[in-house]
JSON list of C-alpha atoms in Angstrom, two decimals:
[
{"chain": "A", "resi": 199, "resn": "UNK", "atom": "CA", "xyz": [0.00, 0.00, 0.00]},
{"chain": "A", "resi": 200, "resn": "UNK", "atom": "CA", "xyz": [1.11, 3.78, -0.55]},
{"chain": "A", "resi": 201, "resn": "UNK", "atom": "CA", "xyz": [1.21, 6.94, 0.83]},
{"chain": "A", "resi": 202, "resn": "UNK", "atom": "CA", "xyz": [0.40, 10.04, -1.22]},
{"chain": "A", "resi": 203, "resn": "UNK", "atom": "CA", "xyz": [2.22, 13.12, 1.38]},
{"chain": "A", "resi": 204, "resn": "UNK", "atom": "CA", "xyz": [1.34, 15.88, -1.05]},
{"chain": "A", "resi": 205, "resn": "UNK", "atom": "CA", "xyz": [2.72, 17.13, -4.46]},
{"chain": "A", "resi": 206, "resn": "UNK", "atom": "CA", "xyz": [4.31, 14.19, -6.76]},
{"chain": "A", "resi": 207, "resn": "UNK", "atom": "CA", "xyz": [5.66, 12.13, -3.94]},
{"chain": "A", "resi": 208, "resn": "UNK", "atom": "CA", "xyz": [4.00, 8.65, -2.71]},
{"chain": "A", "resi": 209, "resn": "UNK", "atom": "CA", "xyz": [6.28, 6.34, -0.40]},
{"chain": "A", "resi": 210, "resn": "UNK", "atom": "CA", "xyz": [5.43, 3.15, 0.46]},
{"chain": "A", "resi": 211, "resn": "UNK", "atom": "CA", "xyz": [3.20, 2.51, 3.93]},
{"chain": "A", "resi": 212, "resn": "UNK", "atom": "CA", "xyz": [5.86, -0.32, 4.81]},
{"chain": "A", "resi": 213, "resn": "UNK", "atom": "CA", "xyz": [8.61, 2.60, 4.92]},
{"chain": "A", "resi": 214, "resn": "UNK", "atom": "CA", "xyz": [6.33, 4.91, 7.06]},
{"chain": "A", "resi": 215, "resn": "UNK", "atom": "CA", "xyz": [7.86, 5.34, 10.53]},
{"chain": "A", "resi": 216, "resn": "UNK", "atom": "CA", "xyz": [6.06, 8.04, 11.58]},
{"chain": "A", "resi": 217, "resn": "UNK", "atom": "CA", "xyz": [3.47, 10.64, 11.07]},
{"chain": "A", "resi": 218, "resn": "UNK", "atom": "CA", "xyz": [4.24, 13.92, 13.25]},
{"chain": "A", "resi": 219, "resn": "UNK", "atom": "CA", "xyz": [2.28, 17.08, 13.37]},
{"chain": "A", "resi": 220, "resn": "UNK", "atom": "CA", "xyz": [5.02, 19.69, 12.82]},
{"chain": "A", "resi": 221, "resn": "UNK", "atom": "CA", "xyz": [3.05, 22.50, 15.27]},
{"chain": "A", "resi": 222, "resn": "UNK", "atom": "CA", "xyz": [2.38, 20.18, 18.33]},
{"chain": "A", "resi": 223, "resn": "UNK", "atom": "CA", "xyz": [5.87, 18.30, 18.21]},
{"chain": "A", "resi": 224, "resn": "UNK", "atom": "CA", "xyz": [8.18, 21.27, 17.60]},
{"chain": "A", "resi": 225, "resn": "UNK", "atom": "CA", "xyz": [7.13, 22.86, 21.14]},
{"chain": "A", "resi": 226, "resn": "UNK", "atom": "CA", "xyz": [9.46, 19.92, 22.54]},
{"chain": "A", "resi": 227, "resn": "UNK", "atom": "CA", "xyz": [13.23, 20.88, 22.34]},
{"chain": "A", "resi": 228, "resn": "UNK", "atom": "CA", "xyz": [14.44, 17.81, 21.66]},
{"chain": "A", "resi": 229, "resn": "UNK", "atom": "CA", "xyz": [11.94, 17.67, 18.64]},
{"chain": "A", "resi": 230, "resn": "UNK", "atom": "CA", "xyz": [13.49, 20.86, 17.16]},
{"chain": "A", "resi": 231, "resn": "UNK", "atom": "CA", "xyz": [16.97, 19.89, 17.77]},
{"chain": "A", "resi": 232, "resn": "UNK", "atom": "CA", "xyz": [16.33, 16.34, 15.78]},
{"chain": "A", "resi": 233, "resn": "UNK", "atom": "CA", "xyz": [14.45, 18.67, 12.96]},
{"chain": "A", "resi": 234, "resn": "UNK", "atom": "CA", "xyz": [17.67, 20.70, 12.95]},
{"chain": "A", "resi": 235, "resn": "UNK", "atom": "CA", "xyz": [20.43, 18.06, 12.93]},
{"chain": "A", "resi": 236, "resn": "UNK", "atom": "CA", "xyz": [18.41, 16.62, 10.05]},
{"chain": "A", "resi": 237, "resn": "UNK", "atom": "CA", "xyz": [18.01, 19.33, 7.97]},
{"chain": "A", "resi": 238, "resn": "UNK", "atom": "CA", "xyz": [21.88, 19.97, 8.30]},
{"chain": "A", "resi": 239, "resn": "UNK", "atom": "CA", "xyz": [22.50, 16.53, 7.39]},
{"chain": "A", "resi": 240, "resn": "UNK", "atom": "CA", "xyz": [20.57, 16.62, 4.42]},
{"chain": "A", "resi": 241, "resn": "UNK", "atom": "CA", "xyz": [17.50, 13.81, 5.50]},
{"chain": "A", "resi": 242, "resn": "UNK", "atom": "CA", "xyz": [14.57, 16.59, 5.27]},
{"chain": "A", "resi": 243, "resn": "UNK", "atom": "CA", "xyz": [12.73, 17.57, 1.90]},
{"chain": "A", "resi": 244, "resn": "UNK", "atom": "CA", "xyz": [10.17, 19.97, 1.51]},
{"chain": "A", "resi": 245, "resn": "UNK", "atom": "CA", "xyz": [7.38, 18.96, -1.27]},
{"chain": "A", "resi": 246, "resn": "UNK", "atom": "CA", "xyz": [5.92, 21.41, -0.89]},
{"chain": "A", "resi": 247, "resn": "UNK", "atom": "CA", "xyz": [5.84, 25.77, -1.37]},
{"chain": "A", "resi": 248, "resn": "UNK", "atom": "CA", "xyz": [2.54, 25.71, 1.01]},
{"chain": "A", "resi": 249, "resn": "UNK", "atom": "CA", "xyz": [3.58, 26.39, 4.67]},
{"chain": "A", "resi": 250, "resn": "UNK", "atom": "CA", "xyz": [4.36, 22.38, 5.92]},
{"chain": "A", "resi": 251, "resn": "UNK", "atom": "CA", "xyz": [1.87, 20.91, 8.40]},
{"chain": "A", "resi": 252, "resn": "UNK", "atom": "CA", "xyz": [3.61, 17.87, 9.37]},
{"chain": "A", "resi": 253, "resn": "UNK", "atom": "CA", "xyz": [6.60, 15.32, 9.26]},
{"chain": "A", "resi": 254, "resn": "UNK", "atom": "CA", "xyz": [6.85, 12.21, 8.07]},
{"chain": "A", "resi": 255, "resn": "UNK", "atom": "CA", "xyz": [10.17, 9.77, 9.02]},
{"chain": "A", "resi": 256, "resn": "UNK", "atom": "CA", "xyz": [10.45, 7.23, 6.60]},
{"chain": "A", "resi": 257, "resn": "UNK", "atom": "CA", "xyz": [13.09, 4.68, 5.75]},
{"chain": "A", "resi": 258, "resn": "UNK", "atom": "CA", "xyz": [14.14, 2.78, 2.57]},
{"chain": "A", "resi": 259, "resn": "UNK", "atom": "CA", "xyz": [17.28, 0.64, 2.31]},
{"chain": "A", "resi": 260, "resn": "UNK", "atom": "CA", "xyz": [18.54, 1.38, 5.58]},
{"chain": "A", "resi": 261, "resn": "UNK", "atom": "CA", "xyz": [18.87, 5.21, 5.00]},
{"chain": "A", "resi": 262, "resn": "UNK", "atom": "CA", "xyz": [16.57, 7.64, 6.58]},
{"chain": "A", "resi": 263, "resn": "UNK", "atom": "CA", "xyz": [14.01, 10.50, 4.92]},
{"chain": "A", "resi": 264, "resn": "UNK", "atom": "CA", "xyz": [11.93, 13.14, 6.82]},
{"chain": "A", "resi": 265, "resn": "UNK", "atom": "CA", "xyz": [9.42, 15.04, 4.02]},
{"chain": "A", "resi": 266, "resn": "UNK", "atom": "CA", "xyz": [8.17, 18.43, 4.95]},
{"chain": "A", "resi": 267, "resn": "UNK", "atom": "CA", "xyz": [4.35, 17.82, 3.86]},
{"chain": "A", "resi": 268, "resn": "UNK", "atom": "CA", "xyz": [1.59, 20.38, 3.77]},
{"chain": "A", "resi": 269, "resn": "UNK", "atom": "CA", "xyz": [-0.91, 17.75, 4.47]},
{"chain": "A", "resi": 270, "resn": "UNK", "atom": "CA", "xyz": [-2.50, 17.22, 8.29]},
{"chain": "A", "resi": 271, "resn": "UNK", "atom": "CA", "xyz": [-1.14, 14.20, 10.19]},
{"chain": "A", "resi": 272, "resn": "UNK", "atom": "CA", "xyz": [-4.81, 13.50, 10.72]},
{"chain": "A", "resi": 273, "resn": "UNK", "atom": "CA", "xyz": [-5.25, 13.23, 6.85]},
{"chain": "A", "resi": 274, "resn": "UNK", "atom": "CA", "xyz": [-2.60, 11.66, 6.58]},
{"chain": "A", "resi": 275, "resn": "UNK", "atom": "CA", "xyz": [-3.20, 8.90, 8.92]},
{"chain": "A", "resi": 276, "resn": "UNK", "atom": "CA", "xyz": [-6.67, 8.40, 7.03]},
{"chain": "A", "resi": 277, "resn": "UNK", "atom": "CA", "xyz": [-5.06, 8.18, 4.09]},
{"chain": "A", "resi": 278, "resn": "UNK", "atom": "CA", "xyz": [-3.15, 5.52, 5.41]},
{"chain": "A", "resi": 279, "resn": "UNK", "atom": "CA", "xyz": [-6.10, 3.82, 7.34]},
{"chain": "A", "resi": 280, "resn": "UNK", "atom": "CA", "xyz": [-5.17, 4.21, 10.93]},
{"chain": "A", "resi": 281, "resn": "UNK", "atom": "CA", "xyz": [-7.53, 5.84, 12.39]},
{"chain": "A", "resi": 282, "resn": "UNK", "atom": "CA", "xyz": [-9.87, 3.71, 10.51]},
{"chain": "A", "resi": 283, "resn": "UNK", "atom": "CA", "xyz": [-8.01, 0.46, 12.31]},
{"chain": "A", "resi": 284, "resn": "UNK", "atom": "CA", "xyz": [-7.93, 2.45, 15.56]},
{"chain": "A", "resi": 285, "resn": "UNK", "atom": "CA", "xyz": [-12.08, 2.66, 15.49]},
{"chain": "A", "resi": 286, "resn": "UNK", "atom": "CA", "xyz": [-12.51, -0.94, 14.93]},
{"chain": "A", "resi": 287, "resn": "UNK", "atom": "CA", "xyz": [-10.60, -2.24, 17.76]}
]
């Protein structure tokens, strides 16, 4: 199954690590300073111009991605059909 974040890019739901919401999670310190050490490593891409609305950490071969999307965690977690696993337990 996939994962459309927003603009052309779609990664696979296996590689999904996690689904952040970039407001909520970047009040913690430690949040911004893992943001920061990412960005300066090169792991973070923006795919979008639109202001970004949450994170996504994925991984594919062993080597770590964070996209920038402009798409809610909340969509994005029905997109993926968690919440929609969460209701049926």
């Amino acid at each position: 199954m996939f994962l459309h974040l927003g603009g052309d890019v779609v990664v696979r739901l296996k590689n999904v690590i996690a689904i952040m919401d970039l407001e909520t999670t970047t009040i913690s310190k430690i949040s911004k300073e893992f943001l920061t050490i990412a960005e300066e490593e090169g792991f973070i891409e923006n795919i979008s111009d639109d202001l970004p609305k949450s994170f996504i950490i994925t991984e594919v071969d062993k080597k770590s991605k964070i996209y920038l999307s402009p798409i809610s965690s909340v969509t994005l977690f029905k997109r993926a059909g968690y919440i929609d696993d969460i209701a049926n337990v």
